[in-house]
JSON list of C-alpha atoms and ligand atoms in Angstrom, two decimals:
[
{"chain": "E", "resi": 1, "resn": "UNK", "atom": "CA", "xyz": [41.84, 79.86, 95.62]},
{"chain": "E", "resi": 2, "resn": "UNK", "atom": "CA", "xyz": [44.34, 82.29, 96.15]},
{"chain": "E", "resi": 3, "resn": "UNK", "atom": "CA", "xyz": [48.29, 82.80, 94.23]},
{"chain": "E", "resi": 4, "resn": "UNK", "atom": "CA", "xyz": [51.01, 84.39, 95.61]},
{"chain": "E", "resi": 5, "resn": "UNK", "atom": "CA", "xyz": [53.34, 85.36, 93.15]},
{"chain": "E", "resi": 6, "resn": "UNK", "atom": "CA", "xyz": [56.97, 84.40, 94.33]},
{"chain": "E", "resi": 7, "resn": "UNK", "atom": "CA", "xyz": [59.19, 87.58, 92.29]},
{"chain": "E", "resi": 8, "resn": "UNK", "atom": "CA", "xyz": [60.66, 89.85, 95.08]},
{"chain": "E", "resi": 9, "resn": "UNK", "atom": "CA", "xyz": [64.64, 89.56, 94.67]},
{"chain": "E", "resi": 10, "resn": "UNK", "atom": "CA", "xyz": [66.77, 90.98, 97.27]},
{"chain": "E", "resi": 11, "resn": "UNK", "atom": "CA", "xyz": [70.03, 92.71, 95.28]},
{"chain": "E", "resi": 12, "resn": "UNK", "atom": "CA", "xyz": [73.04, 92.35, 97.61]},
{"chain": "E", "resi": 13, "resn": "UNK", "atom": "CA", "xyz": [76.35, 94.59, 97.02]},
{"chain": "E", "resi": 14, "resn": "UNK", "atom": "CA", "xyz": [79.09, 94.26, 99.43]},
{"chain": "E", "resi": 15, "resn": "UNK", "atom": "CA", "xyz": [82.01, 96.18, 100.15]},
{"chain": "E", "resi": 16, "resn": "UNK", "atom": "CA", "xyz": [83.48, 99.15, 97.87]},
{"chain": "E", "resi": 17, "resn": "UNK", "atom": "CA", "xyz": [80.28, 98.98, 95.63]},
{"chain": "E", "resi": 18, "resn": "UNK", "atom": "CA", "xyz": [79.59, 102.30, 97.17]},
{"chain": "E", "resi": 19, "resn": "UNK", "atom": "CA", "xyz": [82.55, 103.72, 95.03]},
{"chain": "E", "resi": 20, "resn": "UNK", "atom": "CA", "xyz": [81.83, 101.36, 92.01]},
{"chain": "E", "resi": 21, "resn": "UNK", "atom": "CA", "xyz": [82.84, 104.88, 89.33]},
{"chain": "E", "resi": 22, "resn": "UNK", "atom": "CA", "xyz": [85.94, 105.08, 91.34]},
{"chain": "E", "resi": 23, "resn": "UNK", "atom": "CA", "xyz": [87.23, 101.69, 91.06]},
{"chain": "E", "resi": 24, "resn": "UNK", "atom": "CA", "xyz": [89.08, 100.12, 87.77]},
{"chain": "E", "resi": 25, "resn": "UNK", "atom": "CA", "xyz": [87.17, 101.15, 84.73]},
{"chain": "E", "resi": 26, "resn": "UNK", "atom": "CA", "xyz": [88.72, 98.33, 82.90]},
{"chain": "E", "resi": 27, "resn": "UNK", "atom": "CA", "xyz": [87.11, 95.71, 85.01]},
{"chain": "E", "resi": 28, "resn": "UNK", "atom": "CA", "xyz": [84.01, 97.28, 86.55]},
{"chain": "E", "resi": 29, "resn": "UNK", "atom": "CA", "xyz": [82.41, 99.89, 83.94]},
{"chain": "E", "resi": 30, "resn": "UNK", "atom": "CA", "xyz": [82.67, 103.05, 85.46]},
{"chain": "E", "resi": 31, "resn": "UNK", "atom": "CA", "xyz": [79.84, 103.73, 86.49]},
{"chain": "E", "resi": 32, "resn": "UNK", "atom": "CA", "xyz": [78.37, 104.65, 89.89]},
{"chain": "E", "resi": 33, "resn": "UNK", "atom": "CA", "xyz": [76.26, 101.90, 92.10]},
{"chain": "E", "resi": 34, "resn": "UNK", "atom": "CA", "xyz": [72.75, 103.97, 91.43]},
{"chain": "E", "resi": 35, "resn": "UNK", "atom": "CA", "xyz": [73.22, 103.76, 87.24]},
{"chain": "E", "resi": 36, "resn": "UNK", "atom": "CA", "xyz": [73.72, 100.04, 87.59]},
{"chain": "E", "resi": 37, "resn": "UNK", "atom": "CA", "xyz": [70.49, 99.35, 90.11]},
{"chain": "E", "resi": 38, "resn": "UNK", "atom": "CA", "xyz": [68.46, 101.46, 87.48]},
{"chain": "E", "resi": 39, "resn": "UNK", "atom": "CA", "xyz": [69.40, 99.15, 84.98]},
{"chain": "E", "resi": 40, "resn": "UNK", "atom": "CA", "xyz": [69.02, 96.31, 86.65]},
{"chain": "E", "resi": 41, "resn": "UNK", "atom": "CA", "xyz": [65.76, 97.33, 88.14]},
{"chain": "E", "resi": 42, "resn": "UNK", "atom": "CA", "xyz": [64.44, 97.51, 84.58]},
{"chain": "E", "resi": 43, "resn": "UNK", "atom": "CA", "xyz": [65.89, 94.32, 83.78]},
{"chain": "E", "resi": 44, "resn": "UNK", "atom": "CA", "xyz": [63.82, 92.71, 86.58]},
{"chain": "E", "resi": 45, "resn": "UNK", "atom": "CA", "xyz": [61.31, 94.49, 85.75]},
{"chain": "E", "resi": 46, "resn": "UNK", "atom": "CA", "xyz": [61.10, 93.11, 82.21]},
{"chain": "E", "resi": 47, "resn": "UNK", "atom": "CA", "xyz": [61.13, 89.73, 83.45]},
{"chain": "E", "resi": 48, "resn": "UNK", "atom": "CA", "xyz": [58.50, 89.61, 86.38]},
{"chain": "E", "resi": 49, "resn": "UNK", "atom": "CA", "xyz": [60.78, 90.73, 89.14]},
{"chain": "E", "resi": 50, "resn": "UNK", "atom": "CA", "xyz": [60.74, 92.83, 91.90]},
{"chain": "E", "resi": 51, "resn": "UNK", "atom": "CA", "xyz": [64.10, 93.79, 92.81]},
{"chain": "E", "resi": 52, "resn": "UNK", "atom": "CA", "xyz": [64.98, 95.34, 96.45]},
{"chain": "E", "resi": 53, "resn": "UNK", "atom": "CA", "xyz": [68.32, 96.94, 96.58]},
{"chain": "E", "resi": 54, "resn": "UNK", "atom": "CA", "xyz": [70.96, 96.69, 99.40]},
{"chain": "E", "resi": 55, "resn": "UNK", "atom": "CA", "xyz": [74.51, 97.51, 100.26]},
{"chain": "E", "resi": 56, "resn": "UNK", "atom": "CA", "xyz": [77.04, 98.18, 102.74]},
{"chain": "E", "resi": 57, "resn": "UNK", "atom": "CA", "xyz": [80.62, 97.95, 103.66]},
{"chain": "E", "resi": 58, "resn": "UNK", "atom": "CA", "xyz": [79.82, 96.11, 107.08]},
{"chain": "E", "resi": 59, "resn": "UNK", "atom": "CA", "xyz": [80.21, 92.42, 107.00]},
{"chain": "E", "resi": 60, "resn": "UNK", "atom": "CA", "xyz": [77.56, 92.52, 109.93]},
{"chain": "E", "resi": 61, "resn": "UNK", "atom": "CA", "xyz": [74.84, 94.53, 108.38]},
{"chain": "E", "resi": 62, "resn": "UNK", "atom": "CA", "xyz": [75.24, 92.42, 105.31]},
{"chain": "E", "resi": 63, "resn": "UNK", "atom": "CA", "xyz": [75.00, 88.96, 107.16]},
{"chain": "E", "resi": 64, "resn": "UNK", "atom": "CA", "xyz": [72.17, 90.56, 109.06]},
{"chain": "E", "resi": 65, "resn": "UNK", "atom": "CA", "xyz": [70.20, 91.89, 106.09]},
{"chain": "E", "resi": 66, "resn": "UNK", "atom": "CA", "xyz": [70.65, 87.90, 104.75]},
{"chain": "E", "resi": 67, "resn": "UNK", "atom": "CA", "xyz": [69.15, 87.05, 108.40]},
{"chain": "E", "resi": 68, "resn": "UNK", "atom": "CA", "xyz": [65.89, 89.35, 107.00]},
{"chain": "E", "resi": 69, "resn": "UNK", "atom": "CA", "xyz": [65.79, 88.28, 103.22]},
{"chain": "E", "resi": 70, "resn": "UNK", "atom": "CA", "xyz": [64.07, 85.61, 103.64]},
{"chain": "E", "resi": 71, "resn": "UNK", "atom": "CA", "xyz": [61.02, 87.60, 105.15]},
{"chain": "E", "resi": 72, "resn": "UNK", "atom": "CA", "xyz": [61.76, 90.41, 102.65]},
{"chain": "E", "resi": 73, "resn": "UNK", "atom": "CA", "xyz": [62.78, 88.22, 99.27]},
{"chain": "E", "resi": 74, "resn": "UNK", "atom": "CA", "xyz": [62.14, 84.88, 97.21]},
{"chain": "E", "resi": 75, "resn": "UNK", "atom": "CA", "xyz": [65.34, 85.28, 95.79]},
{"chain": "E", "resi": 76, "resn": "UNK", "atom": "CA", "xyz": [68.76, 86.39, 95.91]},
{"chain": "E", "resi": 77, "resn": "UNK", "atom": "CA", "xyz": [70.88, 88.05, 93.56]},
{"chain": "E", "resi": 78, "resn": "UNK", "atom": "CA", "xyz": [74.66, 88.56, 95.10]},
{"chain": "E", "resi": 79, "resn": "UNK", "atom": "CA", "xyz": [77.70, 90.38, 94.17]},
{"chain": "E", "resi": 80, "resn": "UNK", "atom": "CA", "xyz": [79.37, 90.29, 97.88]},
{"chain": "E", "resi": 81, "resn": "UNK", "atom": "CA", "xyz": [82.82, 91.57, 96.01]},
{"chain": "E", "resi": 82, "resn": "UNK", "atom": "CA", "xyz": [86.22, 90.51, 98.08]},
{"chain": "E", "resi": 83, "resn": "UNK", "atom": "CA", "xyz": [84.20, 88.76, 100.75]},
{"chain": "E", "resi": 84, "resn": "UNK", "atom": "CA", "xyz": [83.09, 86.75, 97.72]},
{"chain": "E", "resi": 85, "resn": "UNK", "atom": "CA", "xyz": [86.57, 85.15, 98.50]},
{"chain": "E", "resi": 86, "resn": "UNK", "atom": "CA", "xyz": [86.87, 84.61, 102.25]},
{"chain": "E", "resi": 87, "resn": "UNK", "atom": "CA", "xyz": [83.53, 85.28, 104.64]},
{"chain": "E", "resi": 88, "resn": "UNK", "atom": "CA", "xyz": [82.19, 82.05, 105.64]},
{"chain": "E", "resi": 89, "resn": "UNK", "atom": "CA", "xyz": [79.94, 84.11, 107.55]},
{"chain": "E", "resi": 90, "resn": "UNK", "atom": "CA", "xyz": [78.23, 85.62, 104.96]},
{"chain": "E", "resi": 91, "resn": "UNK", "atom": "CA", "xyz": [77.98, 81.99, 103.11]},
{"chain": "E", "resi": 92, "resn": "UNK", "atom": "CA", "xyz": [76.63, 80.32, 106.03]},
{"chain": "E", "resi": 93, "resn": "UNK", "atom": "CA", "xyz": [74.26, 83.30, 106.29]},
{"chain": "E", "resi": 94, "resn": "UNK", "atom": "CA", "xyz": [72.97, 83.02, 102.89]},
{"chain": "E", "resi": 95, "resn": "UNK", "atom": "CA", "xyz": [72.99, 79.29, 103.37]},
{"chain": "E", "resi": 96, "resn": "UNK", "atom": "CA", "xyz": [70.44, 79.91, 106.52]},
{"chain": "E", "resi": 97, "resn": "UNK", "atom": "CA", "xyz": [68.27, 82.39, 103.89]},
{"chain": "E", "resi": 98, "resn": "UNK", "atom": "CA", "xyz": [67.16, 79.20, 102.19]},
{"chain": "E", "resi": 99, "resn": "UNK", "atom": "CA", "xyz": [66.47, 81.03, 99.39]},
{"chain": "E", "resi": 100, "resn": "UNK", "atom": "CA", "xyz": [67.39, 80.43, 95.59]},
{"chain": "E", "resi": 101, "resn": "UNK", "atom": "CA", "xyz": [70.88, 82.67, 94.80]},
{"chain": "E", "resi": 102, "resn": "UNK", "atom": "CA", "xyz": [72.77, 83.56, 91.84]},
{"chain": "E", "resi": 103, "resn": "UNK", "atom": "CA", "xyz": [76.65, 84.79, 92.50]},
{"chain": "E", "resi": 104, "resn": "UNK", "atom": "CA", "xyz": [77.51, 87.08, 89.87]},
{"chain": "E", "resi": 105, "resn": "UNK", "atom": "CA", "xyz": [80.64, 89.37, 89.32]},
{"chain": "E", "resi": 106, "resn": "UNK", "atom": "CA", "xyz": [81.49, 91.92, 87.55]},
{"chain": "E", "resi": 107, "resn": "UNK", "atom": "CA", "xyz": [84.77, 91.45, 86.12]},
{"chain": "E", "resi": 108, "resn": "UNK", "atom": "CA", "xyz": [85.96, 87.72, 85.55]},
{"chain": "E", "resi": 109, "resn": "UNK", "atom": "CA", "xyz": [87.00, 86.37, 88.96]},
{"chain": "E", "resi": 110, "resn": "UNK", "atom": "CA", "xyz": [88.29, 82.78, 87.04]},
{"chain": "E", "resi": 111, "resn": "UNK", "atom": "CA", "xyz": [90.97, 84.72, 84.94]},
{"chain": "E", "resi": 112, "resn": "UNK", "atom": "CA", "xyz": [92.48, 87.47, 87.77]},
{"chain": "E", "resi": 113, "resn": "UNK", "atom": "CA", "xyz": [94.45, 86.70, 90.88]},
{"chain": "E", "resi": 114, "resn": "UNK", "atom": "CA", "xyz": [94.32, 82.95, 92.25]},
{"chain": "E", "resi": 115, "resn": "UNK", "atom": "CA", "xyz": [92.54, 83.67, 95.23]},
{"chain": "E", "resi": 116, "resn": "UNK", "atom": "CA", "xyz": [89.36, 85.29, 93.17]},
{"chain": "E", "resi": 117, "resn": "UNK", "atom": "CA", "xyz": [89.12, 81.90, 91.86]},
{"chain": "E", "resi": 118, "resn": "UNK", "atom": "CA", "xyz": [87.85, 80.90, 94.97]},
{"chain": "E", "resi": 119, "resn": "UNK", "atom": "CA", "xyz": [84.15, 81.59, 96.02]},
{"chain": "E", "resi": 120, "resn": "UNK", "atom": "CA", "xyz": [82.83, 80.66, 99.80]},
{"chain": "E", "resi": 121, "resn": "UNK", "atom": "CA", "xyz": [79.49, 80.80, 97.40]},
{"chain": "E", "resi": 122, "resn": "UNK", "atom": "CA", "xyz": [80.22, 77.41, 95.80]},
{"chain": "E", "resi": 123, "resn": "UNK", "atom": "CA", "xyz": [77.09, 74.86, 96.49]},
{"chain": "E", "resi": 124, "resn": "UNK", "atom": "CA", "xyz": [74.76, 77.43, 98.04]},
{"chain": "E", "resi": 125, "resn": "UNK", "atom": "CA", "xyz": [73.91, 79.27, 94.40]},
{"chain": "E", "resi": 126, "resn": "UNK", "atom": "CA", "xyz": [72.04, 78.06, 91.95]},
{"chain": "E", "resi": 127, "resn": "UNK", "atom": "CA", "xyz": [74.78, 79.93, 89.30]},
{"chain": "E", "resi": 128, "resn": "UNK", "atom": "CA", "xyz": [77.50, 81.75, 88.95]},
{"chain": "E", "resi": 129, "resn": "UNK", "atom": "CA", "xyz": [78.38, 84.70, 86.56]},
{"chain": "E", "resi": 130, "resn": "UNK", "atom": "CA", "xyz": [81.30, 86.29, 86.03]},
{"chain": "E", "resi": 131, "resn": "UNK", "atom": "CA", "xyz": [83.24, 88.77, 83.55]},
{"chain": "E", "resi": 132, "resn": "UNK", "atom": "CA", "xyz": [80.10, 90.11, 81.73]},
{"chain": "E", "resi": 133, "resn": "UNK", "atom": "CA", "xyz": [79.77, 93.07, 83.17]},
{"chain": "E", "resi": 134, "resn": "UNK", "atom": "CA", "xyz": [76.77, 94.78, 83.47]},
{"chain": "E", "resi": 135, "resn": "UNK", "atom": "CA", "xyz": [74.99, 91.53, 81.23]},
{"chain": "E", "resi": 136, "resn": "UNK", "atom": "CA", "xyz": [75.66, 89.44, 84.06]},
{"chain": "E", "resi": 137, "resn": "UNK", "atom": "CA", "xyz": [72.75, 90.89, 86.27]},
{"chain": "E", "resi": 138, "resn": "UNK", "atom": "CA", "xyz": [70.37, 90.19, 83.54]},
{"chain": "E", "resi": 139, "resn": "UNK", "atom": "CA", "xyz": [71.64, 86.53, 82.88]},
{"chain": "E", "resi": 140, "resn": "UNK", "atom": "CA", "xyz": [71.17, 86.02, 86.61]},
{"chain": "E", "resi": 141, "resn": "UNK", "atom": "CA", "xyz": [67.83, 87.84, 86.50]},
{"chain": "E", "resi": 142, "resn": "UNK", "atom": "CA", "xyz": [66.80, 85.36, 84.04]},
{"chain": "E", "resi": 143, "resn": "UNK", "atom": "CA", "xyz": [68.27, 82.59, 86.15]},
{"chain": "E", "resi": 144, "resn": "UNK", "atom": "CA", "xyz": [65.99, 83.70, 89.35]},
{"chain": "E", "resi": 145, "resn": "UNK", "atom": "CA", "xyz": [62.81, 84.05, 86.72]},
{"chain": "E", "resi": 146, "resn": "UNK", "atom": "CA", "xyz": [63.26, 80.48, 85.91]},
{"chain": "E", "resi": 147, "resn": "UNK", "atom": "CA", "xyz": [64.04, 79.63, 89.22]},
{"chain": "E", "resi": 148, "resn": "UNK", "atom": "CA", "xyz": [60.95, 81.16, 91.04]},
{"chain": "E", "resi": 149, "resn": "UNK", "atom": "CA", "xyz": [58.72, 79.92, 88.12]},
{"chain": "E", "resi": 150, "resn": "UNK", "atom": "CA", "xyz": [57.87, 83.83, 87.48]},
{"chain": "E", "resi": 151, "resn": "UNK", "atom": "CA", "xyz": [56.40, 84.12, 84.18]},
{"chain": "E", "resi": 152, "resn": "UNK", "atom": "CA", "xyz": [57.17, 87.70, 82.47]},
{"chain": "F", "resi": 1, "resn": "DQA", "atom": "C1", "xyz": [83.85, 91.61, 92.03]},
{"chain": "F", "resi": 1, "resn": "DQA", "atom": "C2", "xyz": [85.11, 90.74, 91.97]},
{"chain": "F", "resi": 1, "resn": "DQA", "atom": "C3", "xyz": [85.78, 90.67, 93.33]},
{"chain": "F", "resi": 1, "resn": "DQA", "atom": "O1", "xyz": [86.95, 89.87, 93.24]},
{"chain": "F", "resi": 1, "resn": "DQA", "atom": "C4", "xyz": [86.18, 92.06, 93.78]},
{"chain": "F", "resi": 1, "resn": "DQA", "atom": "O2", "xyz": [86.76, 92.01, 95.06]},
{"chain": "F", "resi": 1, "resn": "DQA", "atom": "C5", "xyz": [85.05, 93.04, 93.74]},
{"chain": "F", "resi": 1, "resn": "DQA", "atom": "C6", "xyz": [84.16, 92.99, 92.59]},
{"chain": "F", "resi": 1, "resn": "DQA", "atom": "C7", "xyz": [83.23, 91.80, 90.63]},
{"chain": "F", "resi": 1, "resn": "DQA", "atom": "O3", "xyz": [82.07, 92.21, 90.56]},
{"chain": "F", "resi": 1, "resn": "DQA", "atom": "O4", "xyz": [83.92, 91.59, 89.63]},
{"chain": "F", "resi": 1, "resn": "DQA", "atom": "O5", "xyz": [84.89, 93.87, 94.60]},
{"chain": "F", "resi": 1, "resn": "DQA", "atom": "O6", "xyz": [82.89, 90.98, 92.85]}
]
């Protein structure tokens, strides 16, 4: 008898994570996309996972990469940034990918403007993270671990 392990996660950025060391230091660290992916790559590594990275400015591409992941992925980790807020496209999208999802943001979406408050997300992830930082991605790492029964 044969196992297939279930670890592959598919790690979604969405629009202006291409200039993450440009943006607010305050809320988002700093630090360019490619130092965060490293980290978080060893994070999943650490805890069975093999993460595949993805991003993009197009709402398209992204919608049409969620169209792939679940060929590509057993998971989802998502930081989709503003379209977090308004693209029921990309939500009904990952609601097709019928595959287990944790949200998770950066900053903390709860305490900013009103309309961060609000995630198109809500109901289609298993959890949502937000406001600690860089921490976050391993929290939600953790989250898809338990969730994919992937022992480390
Ligand atoms: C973000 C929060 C969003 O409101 C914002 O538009 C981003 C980044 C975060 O990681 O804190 O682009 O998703």
């Amino acid at each position: 008898m044969s196992t297939t392990t279930r670890n592959r996660v598919a790690v979604l950025h969405g629009v202006n994570f291409d200039i993450l060391e440009r943006r607010d230091a305050a809320l988002y660290g700093g630090r360019p996309l490619s130092e965060l992916e490293h980290q978080i790559k060893a994070w999943a590594h650490e805890a069975g996972l093999e993460p595949l990275f993805f991003q993009t400015n197009h709402e398209g591409e992204f919608v049409e990469y969620l169209h792939r992941s679940c060929d590509l992925a057993d998971g989802v980790l998502i930081n989709a940034g503003a379209w977090t807020h308004y693209s029921r496209a990309i939500a009904d999208a990952l609601d097709v990918a019928g595959l287990p999802a944790v949200e998770v943001h950066l900053s903390d979406v709860e305490a900013r403007e009103d309309w961060r408050s609000v995630s198109v997300f809500d109901g289609l992830v298993v959890e949502k993270i937000s406001g600690k930082g860089v921490e976050g991605y391993r929290e939600a790492l953790g989250v898809l671990a338990r969730e994919l029964g992937v022992v480390a």
